[in-house]
Amino acid sequence: MEEKKGTTRAIDRALEILDCFMGEQHEFSLNEISEKISLSPSTTYRLLSTMTVNAYLTKSSDKKYSLGPKIALLGTKCTELKYDHLIEVAKPYMEQLNKKYDESISLYVVEGDQILCVERIETTRALKQAVGKGAYLDLASGASGKLLLAYEPLNHQKKLIGDNPFLWSAVEKIQIDHFAFSTGEKDEGVSCIATPIINAEGEVVASLTMTGLFTRFQGVDLEEKIEDTRLMSKKASADLGFES
């Protein structure tokens, strides 16, 4: 029984260490963590060493601790579960776009004041956008962010847009066109088309996005890609129960 209690205490202390990283500060020294969880430095060090060996924490050259890669993996798994049905519905249409154009196809959702890439199919071409599955981006910039921002509640829009007339104008245009397009906003030389996926309640729940080299997003090629991306978004929306 004593062993069970001891094991539980160790788990509680490990969780307290992880809780230290819930605020704005992303790395701590041994002494800082020791003070936060009210443990001796020696006991704290043993816990930190175990968590570091198992990749729940990482230790930098200046002996500061931060969250490790296994935490990021767990976060990705949670995201997959949360958006499992959405991804399942959208992925076949993402694959169709990728197969036809060999451009990177992404699925973004709103998470707070950011957008999160919950699924991505990469191009086979050499030049790729430096964004992967699990990446967070600014909700108020880029085609995908602006598209999702255009369908956010007004109070959230006001918070992020403020008195920026150019951003308000962009949002209004997206609401009229039902797609967003940008070039070089996130990465130089990269163009992006974003279209909305809508659920059965009529809510925009995701952005289906195509990105690639700007030279392939011009003239007739651009028009065709916009139409096909919009078509795949409409089909995904229909599968979610949206009746246009």
CSV table of C-alpha atoms in Angstrom, one decimal:
chain,number,residue,atom,x,y,z
A,1,MET,CA,0.0,0.0,0.0
A,2,GLU,CA,2.8,2.3,0.8
A,3,GLU,CA,4.4,1.7,-2.6
A,4,LYS,CA,1.1,2.7,-4.3
A,5,LYS,CA,1.0,5.9,-2.3
A,6,GLY,CA,4.6,6.7,-3.2
A,7,THR,CA,3.9,6.0,-6.9
A,8,THR,CA,0.9,8.3,-6.8
A,9,ARG,CA,2.9,11.1,-5.2
A,10,ALA,CA,5.5,10.8,-7.9
A,11,ILE,CA,2.9,11.1,-10.6
A,12,ASP,CA,1.3,14.1,-8.8
A,13,ARG,CA,4.7,15.8,-8.7
A,14,ALA,CA,5.4,15.1,-12.3
A,15,LEU,CA,2.0,16.6,-13.2
A,16,GLU,CA,2.8,19.6,-11.1
A,17,ILE,CA,6.0,20.1,-13.1
A,18,LEU,CA,4.1,20.0,-16.3
A,19,ASP,CA,1.6,22.5,-14.9
A,20,CYS,CA,4.5,25.0,-14.5
A,21,PHE,CA,4.5,25.4,-18.3
A,22,MET,CA,0.8,26.4,-18.5
A,23,GLY,CA,1.6,30.1,-18.3
A,24,GLU,CA,3.5,32.4,-20.6
A,25,GLN,CA,7.0,31.3,-19.4
A,26,HIS,CA,8.2,28.4,-21.5
A,27,GLU,CA,11.4,27.4,-19.8
A,28,PHE,CA,12.6,27.1,-16.2
A,29,SER,CA,15.8,26.3,-14.2
A,30,LEU,CA,15.9,23.5,-11.7
A,31,ASN,CA,15.6,26.0,-8.8
A,32,GLU,CA,12.6,27.7,-10.3
A,33,ILE,CA,10.7,24.5,-10.7
A,34,SER,CA,11.8,23.3,-7.3
A,35,GLU,CA,10.3,26.5,-5.8
A,36,LYS,CA,7.1,26.3,-7.8
A,37,ILE,CA,6.3,22.8,-6.7
A,38,SER,CA,7.7,23.2,-3.2
A,39,LEU,CA,10.2,20.3,-3.4
A,40,SER,CA,13.8,20.0,-2.6
A,41,PRO,CA,16.2,20.6,-5.6
A,42,SER,CA,17.5,17.0,-5.3
A,43,THR,CA,14.0,15.4,-5.5
A,44,THR,CA,13.0,17.8,-8.2
A,45,TYR,CA,16.2,16.9,-10.2
A,46,ARG,CA,15.4,13.2,-10.1
A,47,LEU,CA,11.9,13.9,-11.4
A,48,LEU,CA,13.2,16.2,-14.1
A,49,SER,CA,15.8,13.7,-15.2
A,50,THR,CA,13.2,10.9,-15.6
A,51,MET,CA,10.9,13.2,-17.5
A,52,THR,CA,13.8,14.3,-19.7
A,53,VAL,CA,15.0,10.8,-20.5
A,54,ASN,CA,11.4,9.9,-21.5
A,55,ALA,CA,11.1,13.0,-23.8
A,56,TYR,CA,8.4,14.8,-21.8
A,57,LEU,CA,10.9,17.5,-21.1
A,58,THR,CA,14.1,18.8,-22.8
A,59,LYS,CA,17.1,20.3,-21.2
A,60,SER,CA,19.0,23.1,-23.0
A,61,SER,CA,22.7,23.8,-22.9
A,62,ASP,CA,22.1,26.5,-20.3
A,63,LYS,CA,20.4,24.0,-18.0
A,64,LYS,CA,16.9,25.3,-18.6
A,65,TYR,CA,13.9,22.8,-18.9
A,66,SER,CA,11.1,23.1,-21.5
A,67,LEU,CA,8.4,20.9,-22.8
A,68,GLY,CA,9.7,17.9,-24.8
A,69,PRO,CA,8.7,16.3,-28.2
A,70,LYS,CA,6.4,13.7,-26.6
A,71,ILE,CA,4.2,16.4,-25.2
A,72,ALA,CA,3.8,17.9,-28.7
A,73,LEU,CA,3.0,14.4,-30.0
A,74,LEU,CA,0.3,13.9,-27.3
A,75,GLY,CA,-1.1,17.3,-28.2
A,76,THR,CA,-1.3,16.3,-31.9
A,77,LYS,CA,-3.1,13.1,-30.9
A,78,CYS,CA,-5.7,15.1,-28.9
A,79,THR,CA,-6.2,17.3,-31.9
A,80,GLU,CA,-6.7,14.3,-34.1
A,81,LEU,CA,-9.4,12.9,-31.8
A,82,LYS,CA,-11.1,16.3,-31.5
A,83,TYR,CA,-11.3,16.8,-35.3
A,84,ASP,CA,-11.3,13.2,-36.3
A,85,HIS,CA,-14.7,13.3,-38.1
A,86,LEU,CA,-13.8,16.6,-39.9
A,87,ILE,CA,-10.5,15.1,-41.1
A,88,GLU,CA,-12.1,11.9,-42.2
A,89,VAL,CA,-14.6,13.8,-44.3
A,90,ALA,CA,-12.2,16.3,-45.8
A,91,LYS,CA,-9.2,14.1,-46.5
A,92,PRO,CA,-10.6,12.3,-49.7
A,93,TYR,CA,-11.2,15.8,-51.3
A,94,MET,CA,-7.8,17.0,-50.2
A,95,GLU,CA,-6.3,13.9,-51.8
A,96,GLN,CA,-8.2,14.7,-55.1
A,97,LEU,CA,-6.8,18.2,-55.2
A,98,ASN,CA,-3.3,17.0,-54.4
A,99,LYS,CA,-3.4,14.3,-57.0
A,100,LYS,CA,-4.7,16.7,-59.7
A,101,TYR,CA,-2.4,19.6,-59.1
A,102,ASP,CA,0.5,18.3,-57.0
A,103,GLU,CA,0.2,21.3,-54.6
A,104,SER,CA,0.2,21.2,-50.8
A,105,ILE,CA,-3.3,20.8,-49.4
A,106,SER,CA,-4.1,21.8,-45.8
A,107,LEU,CA,-7.0,21.8,-43.4
A,108,TYR,CA,-7.1,24.6,-40.8
A,109,VAL,CA,-9.4,25.2,-37.9
A,110,VAL,CA,-9.7,28.1,-35.4
A,111,GLU,CA,-8.1,27.6,-32.0
A,112,GLY,CA,-8.5,30.8,-29.9
A,113,ASP,CA,-6.7,33.7,-31.7
A,114,GLN,CA,-4.9,31.3,-34.0
A,115,ILE,CA,-5.5,28.7,-36.7
A,116,LEU,CA,-4.3,25.2,-36.4
A,117,CYS,CA,-3.3,22.9,-39.3
A,118,VAL,CA,-5.1,19.6,-38.4
A,119,GLU,CA,-4.2,17.8,-41.7
A,120,ARG,CA,-1.9,18.3,-44.6
A,121,ILE,CA,-0.9,16.5,-47.8
A,122,GLU,CA,2.4,17.7,-49.1
A,123,THR,CA,3.4,18.3,-52.7
A,124,THR,CA,6.2,16.2,-54.3
A,125,ARG,CA,7.7,19.4,-55.7
A,126,ALA,CA,11.0,20.7,-54.2
A,127,LEU,CA,9.7,24.1,-53.0
A,128,LYS,CA,7.3,23.7,-50.1
A,129,GLN,CA,5.7,26.0,-47.6
A,130,ALA,CA,7.4,25.7,-44.2
A,131,VAL,CA,4.1,24.7,-42.4
A,132,GLY,CA,3.2,21.3,-41.2
A,133,LYS,CA,0.5,19.4,-39.5
A,134,GLY,CA,0.1,20.7,-35.9
A,135,ALA,CA,1.4,24.2,-36.8
A,136,TYR,CA,-0.3,27.2,-35.4
A,137,LEU,CA,-0.6,30.5,-37.4
A,138,ASP,CA,-2.0,33.9,-36.8
A,139,LEU,CA,-5.8,34.1,-37.4
A,140,ALA,CA,-5.5,37.6,-38.7
A,141,SER,CA,-3.1,36.9,-41.6
A,142,GLY,CA,-2.7,34.7,-44.6
A,143,ALA,CA,-5.5,33.4,-46.8
A,144,SER,CA,-6.4,30.6,-44.4
A,145,GLY,CA,-6.5,32.9,-41.4
A,146,LYS,CA,-8.4,35.7,-43.0
A,147,LEU,CA,-10.9,33.3,-44.4
A,148,LEU,CA,-11.7,31.8,-41.0
A,149,LEU,CA,-11.6,35.2,-39.4
A,150,ALA,CA,-14.3,36.4,-41.9
A,151,TYR,CA,-16.7,33.9,-40.4
A,152,GLU,CA,-15.9,34.4,-36.7
A,153,PRO,CA,-18.3,36.2,-34.3
A,154,LEU,CA,-18.2,39.9,-34.6
A,155,ASN,CA,-16.7,40.4,-31.1
A,156,HIS,CA,-13.8,38.2,-32.0
A,157,GLN,CA,-13.3,40.0,-35.3
A,158,LYS,CA,-13.3,43.4,-33.5
A,159,LYS,CA,-10.7,42.0,-31.0
A,160,LEU,CA,-8.3,40.9,-33.8
A,161,ILE,CA,-8.9,43.5,-36.4
A,162,GLY,CA,-9.4,46.6,-34.3
A,163,ASP,CA,-9.4,49.7,-36.5
A,164,ASN,CA,-7.4,48.3,-39.4
A,165,PRO,CA,-9.5,49.3,-42.5
A,166,PHE,CA,-7.5,47.1,-44.8
A,167,LEU,CA,-8.2,44.0,-42.8
A,168,TRP,CA,-11.9,44.9,-42.5
A,169,SER,CA,-12.0,45.4,-46.3
A,170,ALA,CA,-10.3,42.0,-46.8
A,171,VAL,CA,-12.8,40.2,-44.5
A,172,GLU,CA,-15.8,41.8,-46.3
A,173,LYS,CA,-14.5,40.7,-49.7
A,174,ILE,CA,-14.0,37.2,-48.4
A,175,GLN,CA,-17.6,37.1,-47.2
A,176,ILE,CA,-18.8,38.1,-50.7
A,177,ASP,CA,-16.4,35.9,-52.7
A,178,HIS,CA,-16.5,32.9,-50.3
A,179,PHE,CA,-12.8,32.3,-50.8
A,180,ALA,CA,-9.5,34.0,-49.9
A,181,PHE,CA,-6.3,34.3,-52.0
A,182,SER,CA,-2.9,35.6,-51.0
A,183,THR,CA,0.6,35.7,-52.4
A,184,GLY,CA,3.8,36.0,-50.4
A,185,GLU,CA,2.1,36.8,-47.2
A,186,LYS,CA,3.4,33.9,-45.2
A,187,ASP,CA,6.3,32.8,-47.3
A,188,GLU,CA,7.9,34.7,-50.2
A,189,GLY,CA,7.0,33.4,-53.6
A,190,VAL,CA,4.1,31.2,-52.2
A,191,SER,CA,0.5,31.7,-53.1
A,192,CYS,CA,-2.5,30.4,-51.2
A,193,ILE,CA,-6.2,29.7,-51.9
A,194,ALA,CA,-8.5,29.1,-49.0
A,195,THR,CA,-12.2,28.0,-49.1
A,196,PRO,CA,-14.7,27.4,-46.3
A,197,ILE,CA,-16.0,24.0,-45.1
A,198,ILE,CA,-19.4,24.4,-43.5
A,199,ASN,CA,-21.2,22.0,-41.1
A,200,ALA,CA,-24.9,21.0,-40.8
A,201,GLU,CA,-25.6,24.1,-38.6
A,202,GLY,CA,-24.3,26.4,-41.3
A,203,GLU,CA,-21.1,27.2,-39.3
A,204,VAL,CA,-17.7,27.5,-41.0
A,205,VAL,CA,-15.7,24.9,-39.2
A,206,ALA,CA,-12.5,24.7,-41.4
A,207,SER,CA,-10.5,26.2,-44.2
A,208,LEU,CA,-9.5,23.9,-47.1
A,209,THR,CA,-6.3,25.4,-48.4
A,210,MET,CA,-4.1,24.9,-51.5
A,211,THR,CA,-0.6,26.4,-51.5
A,212,GLY,CA,2.2,26.5,-54.0
A,213,LEU,CA,4.7,28.5,-56.0
A,214,PHE,CA,3.1,31.8,-57.2
A,215,THR,CA,4.0,31.2,-60.8
A,216,ARG,CA,1.5,28.3,-60.9
A,217,PHE,CA,-1.2,30.5,-59.4
A,218,GLN,CA,-1.8,32.9,-62.2
A,219,GLY,CA,-4.4,33.5,-65.0
A,220,VAL,CA,-6.4,30.5,-66.1
A,221,ASP,CA,-4.5,28.1,-63.8
A,222,LEU,CA,-5.5,30.2,-60.8
A,223,GLU,CA,-9.1,30.4,-61.8
A,224,GLU,CA,-9.2,26.6,-62.2
A,225,LYS,CA,-7.6,26.0,-58.9
A,226,ILE,CA,-10.0,28.3,-57.1
A,227,GLU,CA,-13.0,26.6,-58.7
A,228,ASP,CA,-11.7,23.1,-57.8
A,229,THR,CA,-10.8,24.0,-54.3
A,230,ARG,CA,-14.3,25.6,-53.8
A,231,LEU,CA,-15.9,22.5,-55.3
A,232,MET,CA,-14.0,20.2,-52.9
A,233,SER,CA,-15.0,22.4,-50.0
A,234,LYS,CA,-18.7,22.2,-51.0
A,235,LYS,CA,-18.5,18.5,-51.3
A,236,ALA,CA,-17.0,18.2,-47.8
A,237,SER,CA,-19.6,20.6,-46.5
A,238,ALA,CA,-22.4,18.4,-48.0
A,239,ASP,CA,-20.9,15.3,-46.4
A,240,LEU,CA,-21.0,17.2,-43.0
A,241,GLY,CA,-24.7,17.8,-43.6
A,242,PHE,CA,-24.7,21.3,-44.9
A,243,GLU,CA,-27.4,22.1,-47.4
A,244,SER,CA,-26.5,24.9,-49.7
